[in-house]
Amino acid sequence: MSSSESLDRGLNDAARIISFSNYVVALVGAGISVESGIPPFRGPGGIWTKIGEPVANGYQRFMDDPAAWWAERLSDRDELSEFMKALDEAKPNAAHHAMAEMERAGFLQHIITQNIDNLHQEAGSQAITEIHGNRLKLRCIECDARYPLKGFALDEVPPRCPHCTGIVKTDTVMFGEPIPADALQSCRYHTQLCDCMLLVGTSAQVYPAAEFPIIAARAGAALIEVNPMETPLSGFCQAVLRAPAGEALPALVDRLRGTGTAPS
Ligand code: APR
């Protein structure tokens, strides 16, 4: 079967599964933002492929000396400055817009994203849990209060929480940092509700996010994968769209419009 025939078959399968589902949850990874100019982490062109996986004790190093961490962060010596520049310039692509359209049409109930780039919000999606945080926010390590980075006074280092005076860090979850309890609870809640999980642009290698599709499938949910490459979850999916998300998801929205039957 040619790749276009298998994509066509995948789109028909995915549209049928979603149109008969009641609660569709998407687990999204860095791959969805590749077409917005943000490199992924693994695989061809991945940041970790280039510079190696970061040390797993980033959070510990922050906690050992938050002032020094902030001083480093506020300088421009950050080795990920190329990544940060891509984040600053990125705009939502057709895949982000397609997911916002699916939400508006009732075909998608919640997005769990591993991305910190805010592109789902900018595309108009609203039901979102950011398991790894958001680059445009700060978070208090004591009370989990979150604040917009823009306009937050950073003259005191480390910055302090206006609510409880705890130390404030970037909302982005560091390697070795526990996932914030509220975000993890939301992911688990929507995972146990879903009867279909759409896996978009994730290598499904980082936990706890990679566990959600397994939990969902064990409870009988259908899995649909949108990824140009195979992943450890490909064999467990009832439908596979082996294409870039920017091509596959708008085509899926067209098929879903054809079914016309949003979940009840
Ligand atoms: N459309 C869809 N998928 C794509 C595209 C595309 N245009 N381009 C690449 N991909 C796929 C790759 O094949 C890969 O499977 O996106 C996936 C990206 O995988 P990773 O780079 O590992 O990203 P992700 O799964 O989000 O990583 C999880 O790891 O380092 C941490 O915090 C980081 O949130 C990240 C987490």
PDB file of C-alpha atoms and ligand atoms in Angstrom:
ATOM      1  CA  MET A   1       0.000   0.000   0.000  1.00  0.00           C
ATOM      2  CA  SER A   2       1.403   3.446  -0.918  1.00  0.00           C
ATOM      3  CA  SER A   3       1.939   6.049   1.795  1.00  0.00           C
ATOM      4  CA  SER A   4      -0.950   8.160   0.457  1.00  0.00           C
ATOM      5  CA  GLU A   5      -3.254   5.108   0.432  1.00  0.00           C
ATOM      6  CA  SER A   6      -2.253   4.227   4.021  1.00  0.00           C
ATOM      7  CA  LEU A   7      -2.752   7.856   5.093  1.00  0.00           C
ATOM      8  CA  ASP A   8      -6.172   7.853   3.427  1.00  0.00           C
ATOM      9  CA  ARG A   9      -7.080   4.655   5.250  1.00  0.00           C
ATOM     10  CA  GLY A  10      -5.725   6.059   8.524  1.00  0.00           C
ATOM     11  CA  LEU A  11      -7.811   9.222   8.101  1.00  0.00           C
ATOM     12  CA  ASN A  12     -10.971   7.181   7.493  1.00  0.00           C
ATOM     13  CA  ASP A  13     -10.263   4.995  10.542  1.00  0.00           C
ATOM     14  CA  ALA A  14      -9.417   7.986  12.748  1.00  0.00           C
ATOM     15  CA  ALA A  15     -12.506   9.968  11.684  1.00  0.00           C
ATOM     16  CA  ARG A  16     -14.751   6.958  12.320  1.00  0.00           C
ATOM     17  CA  ILE A  17     -13.238   6.296  15.762  1.00  0.00           C
ATOM     18  CA  ILE A  18     -13.434   9.941  16.851  1.00  0.00           C
ATOM     19  CA  SER A  19     -16.986  10.457  15.559  1.00  0.00           C
ATOM     20  CA  PHE A  20     -18.150   7.507  17.682  1.00  0.00           C
ATOM     21  CA  SER A  21     -16.158   8.556  20.768  1.00  0.00           C
ATOM     22  CA  ASN A  22     -17.558  10.540  23.678  1.00  0.00           C
ATOM     23  CA  TYR A  23     -14.422  11.998  25.247  1.00  0.00           C
ATOM     24  CA  VAL A  24     -11.388  12.553  23.049  1.00  0.00           C
ATOM     25  CA  VAL A  25      -8.130  13.607  24.711  1.00  0.00           C
ATOM     26  CA  ALA A  26      -4.972  14.555  22.812  1.00  0.00           C
ATOM     27  CA  LEU A  27      -1.475  13.892  24.169  1.00  0.00           C
ATOM     28  CA  VAL A  28       0.743  16.339  22.318  1.00  0.00           C
ATOM     29  CA  GLY A  29       4.532  16.486  22.000  1.00  0.00           C
ATOM     30  CA  ALA A  30       7.234  18.616  20.433  1.00  0.00           C
ATOM     31  CA  GLY A  31       6.557  17.232  16.949  1.00  0.00           C
ATOM     32  CA  ILE A  32       3.440  19.371  16.529  1.00  0.00           C
ATOM     33  CA  SER A  33       5.564  22.530  16.768  1.00  0.00           C
ATOM     34  CA  VAL A  34       8.279  21.402  14.320  1.00  0.00           C
ATOM     35  CA  GLU A  35       6.320  23.040  11.478  1.00  0.00           C
ATOM     36  CA  SER A  36       6.334  26.240  13.547  1.00  0.00           C
ATOM     37  CA  GLY A  37      10.140  26.232  13.463  1.00  0.00           C
ATOM     38  CA  ILE A  38      10.725  24.773  16.928  1.00  0.00           C
ATOM     39  CA  PRO A  39      13.072  21.765  16.813  1.00  0.00           C
ATOM     40  CA  PRO A  40      12.021  18.557  18.568  1.00  0.00           C
ATOM     41  CA  PHE A  41      14.165  17.025  21.294  1.00  0.00           C
ATOM     42  CA  ARG A  42      14.812  13.554  19.865  1.00  0.00           C
ATOM     43  CA  GLY A  43      15.210  12.056  16.418  1.00  0.00           C
ATOM     44  CA  PRO A  44      16.432  13.903  13.327  1.00  0.00           C
ATOM     45  CA  GLY A  45      17.140  17.577  14.120  1.00  0.00           C
ATOM     46  CA  GLY A  46      16.385  17.067  17.801  1.00  0.00           C
ATOM     47  CA  ILE A  47      18.016  19.343  20.378  1.00  0.00           C
ATOM     48  CA  TRP A  48      19.059  16.448  22.600  1.00  0.00           C
ATOM     49  CA  THR A  49      20.263  14.638  19.475  1.00  0.00           C
ATOM     50  CA  LYS A  50      22.559  17.634  18.905  1.00  0.00           C
ATOM     51  CA  ILE A  51      23.739  18.599  22.397  1.00  0.00           C
ATOM     52  CA  GLY A  52      22.899  15.439  24.398  1.00  0.00           C
ATOM     53  CA  GLU A  53      20.181  14.954  27.000  1.00  0.00           C
ATOM     54  CA  PRO A  54      20.502  17.498  29.829  1.00  0.00           C
ATOM     55  CA  VAL A  55      21.600  16.303  33.253  1.00  0.00           C
ATOM     56  CA  ALA A  56      18.680  14.907  35.229  1.00  0.00           C
ATOM     57  CA  ASN A  57      19.478  17.094  38.227  1.00  0.00           C
ATOM     58  CA  GLY A  58      18.571  20.502  36.794  1.00  0.00           C
ATOM     59  CA  TYR A  59      15.938  21.022  39.470  1.00  0.00           C
ATOM     60  CA  GLN A  60      18.326  19.971  42.249  1.00  0.00           C
ATOM     61  CA  ARG A  61      20.894  22.473  40.987  1.00  0.00           C
ATOM     62  CA  PHE A  62      18.202  25.162  41.036  1.00  0.00           C
ATOM     63  CA  MET A  63      17.164  24.274  44.581  1.00  0.00           C
ATOM     64  CA  ASP A  64      20.803  24.248  45.752  1.00  0.00           C
ATOM     65  CA  ASP A  65      21.245  27.888  44.691  1.00  0.00           C
ATOM     66  CA  PRO A  66      18.180  29.636  43.222  1.00  0.00           C
ATOM     67  CA  ALA A  67      19.947  33.017  43.185  1.00  0.00           C
ATOM     68  CA  ALA A  68      22.823  31.671  41.077  1.00  0.00           C
ATOM     69  CA  TRP A  69      20.353  29.889  38.776  1.00  0.00           C
ATOM     70  CA  TRP A  70      18.428  33.115  38.217  1.00  0.00           C
ATOM     71  CA  ALA A  71      21.631  35.112  37.649  1.00  0.00           C
ATOM     72  CA  GLU A  72      22.650  32.613  34.972  1.00  0.00           C
ATOM     73  CA  ARG A  73      19.136  32.628  33.478  1.00  0.00           C
ATOM     74  CA  LEU A  74      19.023  36.434  33.266  1.00  0.00           C
ATOM     75  CA  SER A  75      22.376  36.479  31.473  1.00  0.00           C
ATOM     76  CA  ASP A  76      22.434  35.399  27.826  1.00  0.00           C
ATOM     77  CA  ARG A  77      24.825  32.515  28.444  1.00  0.00           C
ATOM     78  CA  ASP A  78      21.944  30.065  28.240  1.00  0.00           C
ATOM     79  CA  GLU A  79      23.129  27.184  26.020  1.00  0.00           C
ATOM     80  CA  LEU A  80      19.565  26.770  24.793  1.00  0.00           C
ATOM     81  CA  SER A  81      19.432  30.367  23.461  1.00  0.00           C
ATOM     82  CA  GLU A  82      18.885  29.047  19.883  1.00  0.00           C
ATOM     83  CA  PHE A  83      15.873  27.072  21.181  1.00  0.00           C
ATOM     84  CA  MET A  84      14.621  30.107  23.096  1.00  0.00           C
ATOM     85  CA  LYS A  85      14.915  32.229  19.919  1.00  0.00           C
ATOM     86  CA  ALA A  86      12.849  29.666  17.976  1.00  0.00           C
ATOM     87  CA  LEU A  87      10.248  29.762  20.753  1.00  0.00           C
ATOM     88  CA  ASP A  88      10.105  33.575  20.626  1.00  0.00           C
ATOM     89  CA  GLU A  89       9.537  33.593  16.854  1.00  0.00           C
ATOM     90  CA  ALA A  90       7.135  30.627  16.597  1.00  0.00           C
ATOM     91  CA  LYS A  91       3.503  30.961  15.522  1.00  0.00           C
ATOM     92  CA  PRO A  92       0.804  28.266  15.614  1.00  0.00           C
ATOM     93  CA  ASN A  93       0.816  26.081  12.481  1.00  0.00           C
ATOM     94  CA  ALA A  94      -2.043  24.310  10.662  1.00  0.00           C
ATOM     95  CA  ALA A  95      -1.931  21.464  13.191  1.00  0.00           C
ATOM     96  CA  HIS A  96      -2.534  23.757  16.176  1.00  0.00           C
ATOM     97  CA  HIS A  97      -5.380  25.453  14.301  1.00  0.00           C
ATOM     98  CA  ALA A  98      -6.894  22.090  13.337  1.00  0.00           C
ATOM     99  CA  MET A  99      -6.935  21.013  16.998  1.00  0.00           C
ATOM    100  CA  ALA A 100      -8.619  24.285  17.996  1.00  0.00           C
ATOM    101  CA  GLU A 101     -11.210  23.617  15.277  1.00  0.00           C
ATOM    102  CA  MET A 102     -11.735  20.071  16.586  1.00  0.00           C
ATOM    103  CA  GLU A 103     -12.338  21.481  20.068  1.00  0.00           C
ATOM    104  CA  ARG A 104     -14.846  24.051  18.777  1.00  0.00           C
ATOM    105  CA  ALA A 105     -16.680  21.376  16.751  1.00  0.00           C
ATOM    106  CA  GLY A 106     -16.886  19.031  19.770  1.00  0.00           C
ATOM    107  CA  PHE A 107     -14.494  16.389  18.408  1.00  0.00           C
ATOM    108  CA  LEU A 108     -11.782  17.048  21.019  1.00  0.00           C
ATOM    109  CA  GLN A 109     -12.458  17.536  24.730  1.00  0.00           C
ATOM    110  CA  HIS A 110      -9.015  18.126  26.203  1.00  0.00           C
ATOM    111  CA  ILE A 111      -5.369  18.624  25.230  1.00  0.00           C
ATOM    112  CA  ILE A 112      -2.552  17.362  27.449  1.00  0.00           C
ATOM    113  CA  THR A 113       0.527  19.028  26.034  1.00  0.00           C
ATOM    114  CA  GLN A 114       4.167  18.361  26.912  1.00  0.00           C
ATOM    115  CA  ASN A 115       5.072  21.575  25.095  1.00  0.00           C
ATOM    116  CA  ILE A 116       5.793  24.866  26.836  1.00  0.00           C
ATOM    117  CA  ASP A 117       5.404  27.059  23.746  1.00  0.00           C
ATOM    118  CA  ASN A 118       1.853  28.396  24.343  1.00  0.00           C
ATOM    119  CA  LEU A 119       0.974  27.727  20.678  1.00  0.00           C
ATOM    120  CA  HIS A 120      -2.254  25.844  21.455  1.00  0.00           C
ATOM    121  CA  GLN A 121      -3.545  28.892  23.350  1.00  0.00           C
ATOM    122  CA  GLU A 122      -2.496  31.210  20.532  1.00  0.00           C
ATOM    123  CA  ALA A 123      -4.391  28.983  18.056  1.00  0.00           C
ATOM    124  CA  GLY A 124      -7.561  29.298  20.173  1.00  0.00           C
ATOM    125  CA  SER A 125      -7.661  25.981  22.067  1.00  0.00           C
ATOM    126  CA  GLN A 126      -8.991  26.387  25.605  1.00  0.00           C
ATOM    127  CA  ALA A 127      -9.191  22.986  27.335  1.00  0.00           C
ATOM    128  CA  ILE A 128      -5.473  22.491  27.931  1.00  0.00           C
ATOM    129  CA  THR A 129      -3.254  20.969  30.624  1.00  0.00           C
ATOM    130  CA  GLU A 130       0.434  21.844  30.299  1.00  0.00           C
ATOM    131  CA  ILE A 131       2.154  18.958  32.059  1.00  0.00           C
ATOM    132  CA  HIS A 132       5.609  20.525  31.581  1.00  0.00           C
ATOM    133  CA  GLY A 133       4.505  24.096  32.222  1.00  0.00           C
ATOM    134  CA  ASN A 134       4.416  27.207  30.078  1.00  0.00           C
ATOM    135  CA  ARG A 135       7.436  29.316  29.082  1.00  0.00           C
ATOM    136  CA  LEU A 136       5.461  32.542  29.525  1.00  0.00           C
ATOM    137  CA  LYS A 137       4.699  31.851  33.183  1.00  0.00           C
ATOM    138  CA  LEU A 138       6.445  31.737  36.549  1.00  0.00           C
ATOM    139  CA  ARG A 139       5.448  29.387  39.377  1.00  0.00           C
ATOM    140  CA  CYS A 140       5.937  29.509  43.153  1.00  0.00           C
ATOM    141  CA  ILE A 141       7.643  26.341  44.416  1.00  0.00           C
ATOM    142  CA  GLU A 142       5.755  26.619  47.709  1.00  0.00           C
ATOM    143  CA  CYS A 143       2.110  27.274  46.735  1.00  0.00           C
ATOM    144  CA  ASP A 144       2.181  26.496  42.956  1.00  0.00           C
ATOM    145  CA  ALA A 145       0.709  29.962  42.241  1.00  0.00           C
ATOM    146  CA  ARG A 146       1.443  30.918  38.632  1.00  0.00           C
ATOM    147  CA  TYR A 147       2.144  34.402  37.316  1.00  0.00           C
ATOM    148  CA  PRO A 148       2.708  35.841  33.823  1.00  0.00           C
ATOM    149  CA  LEU A 149       6.462  36.248  33.261  1.00  0.00           C
ATOM    150  CA  LYS A 150       5.715  39.507  31.440  1.00  0.00           C
ATOM    151  CA  GLY A 151       5.619  42.336  33.958  1.00  0.00           C
ATOM    152  CA  PHE A 152       6.819  40.258  36.926  1.00  0.00           C
ATOM    153  CA  ALA A 153       9.465  42.167  38.903  1.00  0.00           C
ATOM    154  CA  LEU A 154      12.760  40.280  38.559  1.00  0.00           C
ATOM    155  CA  ASP A 155      14.914  42.868  40.310  1.00  0.00           C
ATOM    156  CA  GLU A 156      15.045  40.691  43.461  1.00  0.00           C
ATOM    157  CA  VAL A 157      16.912  37.399  42.813  1.00  0.00           C
ATOM    158  CA  PRO A 158      15.519  34.834  43.446  1.00  0.00           C
ATOM    159  CA  PRO A 159      12.089  36.418  42.869  1.00  0.00           C
ATOM    160  CA  ARG A 160       9.507  35.902  45.576  1.00  0.00           C
ATOM    161  CA  CYS A 161       5.828  34.871  45.372  1.00  0.00           C
ATOM    162  CA  PRO A 162       3.461  37.840  46.020  1.00  0.00           C
ATOM    163  CA  HIS A 163       1.018  35.347  47.579  1.00  0.00           C
ATOM    164  CA  CYS A 164       3.217  33.415  50.052  1.00  0.00           C
ATOM    165  CA  THR A 165       6.766  34.880  49.604  1.00  0.00           C
ATOM    166  CA  GLY A 166       8.011  31.450  48.464  1.00  0.00           C
ATOM    167  CA  ILE A 167      10.756  31.246  45.844  1.00  0.00           C
ATOM    168  CA  VAL A 168       9.501  31.657  42.279  1.00  0.00           C
ATOM    169  CA  LYS A 169      10.924  29.719  39.322  1.00  0.00           C
ATOM    170  CA  THR A 170      10.028  29.426  35.670  1.00  0.00           C
ATOM    171  CA  ASP A 171       6.811  27.436  35.207  1.00  0.00           C
ATOM    172  CA  THR A 172       8.669  25.170  32.768  1.00  0.00           C
ATOM    173  CA  VAL A 173       9.271  21.857  34.566  1.00  0.00           C
ATOM    174  CA  MET A 174      12.989  21.134  34.933  1.00  0.00           C
ATOM    175  CA  PHE A 175      14.624  17.725  34.608  1.00  0.00           C
ATOM    176  CA  GLY A 176      14.320  16.051  37.993  1.00  0.00           C
ATOM    177  CA  GLU A 177      11.465  18.344  39.069  1.00  0.00           C
ATOM    178  CA  PRO A 178       8.214  16.718  40.200  1.00  0.00           C
ATOM    179  CA  ILE A 179       5.271  17.473  37.890  1.00  0.00           C
ATOM    180  CA  PRO A 180       3.112  20.099  39.703  1.00  0.00           C
ATOM    181  CA  ALA A 181       0.365  18.247  41.583  1.00  0.00           C
ATOM    182  CA  ASP A 182      -2.494  20.216  39.995  1.00  0.00           C
ATOM    183  CA  ALA A 183      -1.266  19.493  36.454  1.00  0.00           C
ATOM    184  CA  LEU A 184      -0.730  15.796  37.163  1.00  0.00           C
ATOM    185  CA  GLN A 185      -4.184  15.472  38.721  1.00  0.00           C
ATOM    186  CA  SER A 186      -5.757  17.125  35.663  1.00  0.00           C
ATOM    187  CA  CYS A 187      -3.899  14.765  33.280  1.00  0.00           C
ATOM    188  CA  ARG A 188      -5.037  11.707  35.240  1.00  0.00           C
ATOM    189  CA  TYR A 189      -8.621  13.010  35.394  1.00  0.00           C
ATOM    190  CA  HIS A 190      -8.919  13.517  31.625  1.00  0.00           C
ATOM    191  CA  THR A 191      -7.075  10.267  30.872  1.00  0.00           C
ATOM    192  CA  GLN A 192      -9.535   8.211  32.902  1.00  0.00           C
ATOM    193  CA  LEU A 193     -12.461  10.004  31.191  1.00  0.00           C
ATOM    194  CA  CYS A 194     -11.257   9.438  27.651  1.00  0.00           C
ATOM    195  CA  ASP A 195     -12.453   6.707  25.282  1.00  0.00           C
ATOM    196  CA  CYS A 196     -10.086   7.914  22.531  1.00  0.00           C
ATOM    197  CA  MET A 197      -6.555   9.336  22.876  1.00  0.00           C
ATOM    198  CA  LEU A 198      -4.959  11.174  19.947  1.00  0.00           C
ATOM    199  CA  LEU A 199      -1.122  10.962  20.145  1.00  0.00           C
ATOM    200  CA  VAL A 200       0.284  13.927  18.237  1.00  0.00           C
ATOM    201  CA  GLY A 201       4.013  14.457  17.700  1.00  0.00           C
ATOM    202  CA  THR A 202       5.346  12.650  20.736  1.00  0.00           C
ATOM    203  CA  SER A 203       8.057   9.994  20.924  1.00  0.00           C
ATOM    204  CA  ALA A 204       6.221   8.603  23.975  1.00  0.00           C
ATOM    205  CA  GLN A 205       9.472   8.152  25.905  1.00  0.00           C
ATOM    206  CA  VAL A 206       9.098  10.589  28.811  1.00  0.00           C
ATOM    207  CA  TYR A 207       7.091   9.686  31.892  1.00  0.00           C
ATOM    208  CA  PRO A 208       4.600  10.261  33.391  1.00  0.00           C
ATOM    209  CA  ALA A 209       3.141  11.627  30.090  1.00  0.00           C
ATOM    210  CA  ALA A 210       3.993   8.436  28.169  1.00  0.00           C
ATOM    211  CA  GLU A 211       1.978   6.428  30.696  1.00  0.00           C
ATOM    212  CA  PHE A 212      -1.350   8.132  29.934  1.00  0.00           C
ATOM    213  CA  PRO A 213      -1.929   6.347  26.573  1.00  0.00           C
ATOM    214  CA  ILE A 214      -1.151   3.005  28.239  1.00  0.00           C
ATOM    215  CA  ILE A 215      -3.613   3.720  31.074  1.00  0.00           C
ATOM    216  CA  ALA A 216      -6.236   4.821  28.547  1.00  0.00           C
ATOM    217  CA  ALA A 217      -5.746   1.786  26.288  1.00  0.00           C
ATOM    218  CA  ARG A 218      -5.927  -0.599  29.269  1.00  0.00           C
ATOM    219  CA  ALA A 219      -9.301   0.956  30.097  1.00  0.00           C
ATOM    220  CA  GLY A 220     -10.500   0.277  26.552  1.00  0.00           C
ATOM    221  CA  ALA A 221      -9.784   3.629  24.878  1.00  0.00           C
ATOM    222  CA  ALA A 222      -8.812   3.707  21.199  1.00  0.00           C
ATOM    223  CA  LEU A 223      -5.386   5.190  20.364  1.00  0.00           C
ATOM    224  CA  ILE A 224      -4.707   7.232  17.230  1.00  0.00           C
ATOM    225  CA  GLU A 225      -1.126   8.220  16.357  1.00  0.00           C
ATOM    226  CA  VAL A 226      -0.172  11.281  14.289  1.00  0.00           C
ATOM    227  CA  ASN A 227       3.571  11.085  13.637  1.00  0.00           C
ATOM    228  CA  PRO A 228       5.770  10.730  10.529  1.00  0.00           C
ATOM    229  CA  MET A 229       7.861   8.170  12.465  1.00  0.00           C
ATOM    230  CA  GLU A 230       7.068   4.983  14.404  1.00  0.00           C
ATOM    231  CA  THR A 231       7.006   5.176  18.204  1.00  0.00           C
ATOM    232  CA  PRO A 232       6.830   2.530  20.978  1.00  0.00           C
ATOM    233  CA  LEU A 233       3.042   3.043  20.946  1.00  0.00           C
ATOM    234  CA  SER A 234       2.475   2.609  17.184  1.00  0.00           C
ATOM    235  CA  GLY A 235       1.621  -1.078  17.533  1.00  0.00           C
ATOM    236  CA  PHE A 236      -1.107  -0.328  20.083  1.00  0.00           C
ATOM    237  CA  CYS A 237      -2.918   2.229  17.897  1.00  0.00           C
ATOM    238  CA  GLN A 238      -6.214   1.565  16.123  1.00  0.00           C
ATOM    239  CA  ALA A 239      -5.391   4.245  13.561  1.00  0.00           C
ATOM    240  CA  VAL A 240      -2.056   5.680  12.416  1.00  0.00           C
ATOM    241  CA  LEU A 241      -1.575   8.903  10.428  1.00  0.00           C
ATOM    242  CA  ARG A 242       2.054   8.477   9.300  1.00  0.00           C
ATOM    243  CA  ALA A 243       2.495  12.108   8.217  1.00  0.00           C
ATOM    244  CA  PRO A 244       3.463  15.513   9.610  1.00  0.00           C
ATOM    245  CA  ALA A 245       0.770  16.877  11.931  1.00  0.00           C
ATOM    246  CA  GLY A 246       0.438  20.033   9.801  1.00  0.00           C
ATOM    247  CA  GLU A 247      -0.746  17.822   6.920  1.00  0.00           C
ATOM    248  CA  ALA A 248      -2.604  15.060   8.805  1.00  0.00           C
ATOM    249  CA  LEU A 249      -4.710  17.081  11.259  1.00  0.00           C
ATOM    250  CA  PRO A 250      -6.308  19.507   8.770  1.00  0.00           C
ATOM    251  CA  ALA A 251      -7.135  16.465   6.598  1.00  0.00           C
ATOM    252  CA  LEU A 252      -8.645  14.758   9.662  1.00  0.00           C
ATOM    253  CA  VAL A 253     -10.806  17.836  10.353  1.00  0.00           C
ATOM    254  CA  ASP A 254     -12.092  17.649   6.739  1.00  0.00           C
ATOM    255  CA  ARG A 255     -13.007  13.946   7.229  1.00  0.00           C
ATOM    256  CA  LEU A 256     -14.706  14.718  10.547  1.00  0.00           C
ATOM    257  CA  ARG A 257     -16.758  17.488   8.948  1.00  0.00           C
ATOM    258  CA  GLY A 258     -17.844  14.836   6.458  1.00  0.00           C
ATOM    259  CA  THR A 259     -19.129  12.633   9.275  1.00  0.00           C
ATOM    260  CA  GLY A 260     -20.873  15.638  10.790  1.00  0.00           C
ATOM    261  CA  THR A 261     -21.446  13.691  13.994  1.00  0.00           C
ATOM    262  CA  ALA A 262     -19.667  15.385  16.904  1.00  0.00           C
ATOM    263  CA  PRO A 263     -19.658  13.275  20.089  1.00  0.00           C
ATOM    264  CA  SER A 264     -22.842  13.747  22.117  1.00  0.00           C
TER     265      SER A 264
HETATM  266  N1  APR B   1       4.417  16.188  12.962  1.00  0.00           N
HETATM  267  C1  APR B   1       4.186  15.232  13.901  1.00  0.00           C
HETATM  268  N2  APR B   1       5.173  14.617  14.600  1.00  0.00           N
HETATM  269  C2  APR B   1       6.439  14.988  14.320  1.00  0.00           C
HETATM  270  C3  APR B   1       6.767  15.968  13.349  1.00  0.00           C
HETATM  271  C4  APR B   1       5.682  16.576  12.665  1.00  0.00           C
HETATM  272  N3  APR B   1       5.898  17.518  11.713  1.00  0.00           N
HETATM  273  N4  APR B   1       8.128  16.101  13.305  1.00  0.00           N
HETATM  274  C5  APR B   1       8.619  15.233  14.221  1.00  0.00           C
HETATM  275  N5  APR B   1       7.615  14.567  14.816  1.00  0.00           N
HETATM  276  C6  APR B   1       7.682  13.535  15.865  1.00  0.00           C
HETATM  277  C7  APR B   1       8.968  12.758  15.929  1.00  0.00           C
HETATM  278  O1  APR B   1       8.904  11.630  15.055  1.00  0.00           O
HETATM  279  C8  APR B   1       8.975  12.326  17.403  1.00  0.00           C
HETATM  280  O2  APR B   1       8.307  11.091  17.570  1.00  0.00           O
HETATM  281  O3  APR B   1       7.582  14.216  17.094  1.00  0.00           O
HETATM  282  C9  APR B   1       8.203  13.425  18.116  1.00  0.00           C
HETATM  283  C10 APR B   1       9.062  14.340  18.953  1.00  0.00           C
HETATM  284  O4  APR B   1       9.590  13.575  20.006  1.00  0.00           O
HETATM  285  P1  APR B   1      10.439  14.314  21.146  1.00  0.00           P
HETATM  286  O5  APR B   1      11.402  15.252  20.507  1.00  0.00           O
HETATM  287  O6  APR B   1      10.946  13.238  22.054  1.00  0.00           O
HETATM  288  O7  APR B   1       9.370  15.225  21.899  1.00  0.00           O
HETATM  289  P2  APR B   1       8.384  14.822  23.055  1.00  0.00           P
HETATM  290  O8  APR B   1       7.814  13.466  22.843  1.00  0.00           O
HETATM  291  O9  APR B   1       7.452  15.947  23.189  1.00  0.00           O
HETATM  292  O10 APR B   1       9.364  14.790  24.335  1.00  0.00           O
HETATM  293  C11 APR B   1       8.760  14.722  25.602  1.00  0.00           C
HETATM  294  O11 APR B   1      10.901  15.223  26.601  1.00  0.00           O
HETATM  295  O12 APR B   1      12.867  16.407  26.883  1.00  0.00           O
HETATM  296  C12 APR B   1      11.559  16.301  27.277  1.00  0.00           C
HETATM  297  O13 APR B   1      10.451  18.124  28.195  1.00  0.00           O
HETATM  298  C13 APR B   1      10.803  17.557  26.976  1.00  0.00           C
HETATM  299  O14 APR B   1       8.389  17.730  26.694  1.00  0.00           O
HETATM  300  C14 APR B   1       9.560  17.063  26.228  1.00  0.00           C
HETATM  301  C15 APR B   1       9.536  15.570  26.557  1.00  0.00           C
END
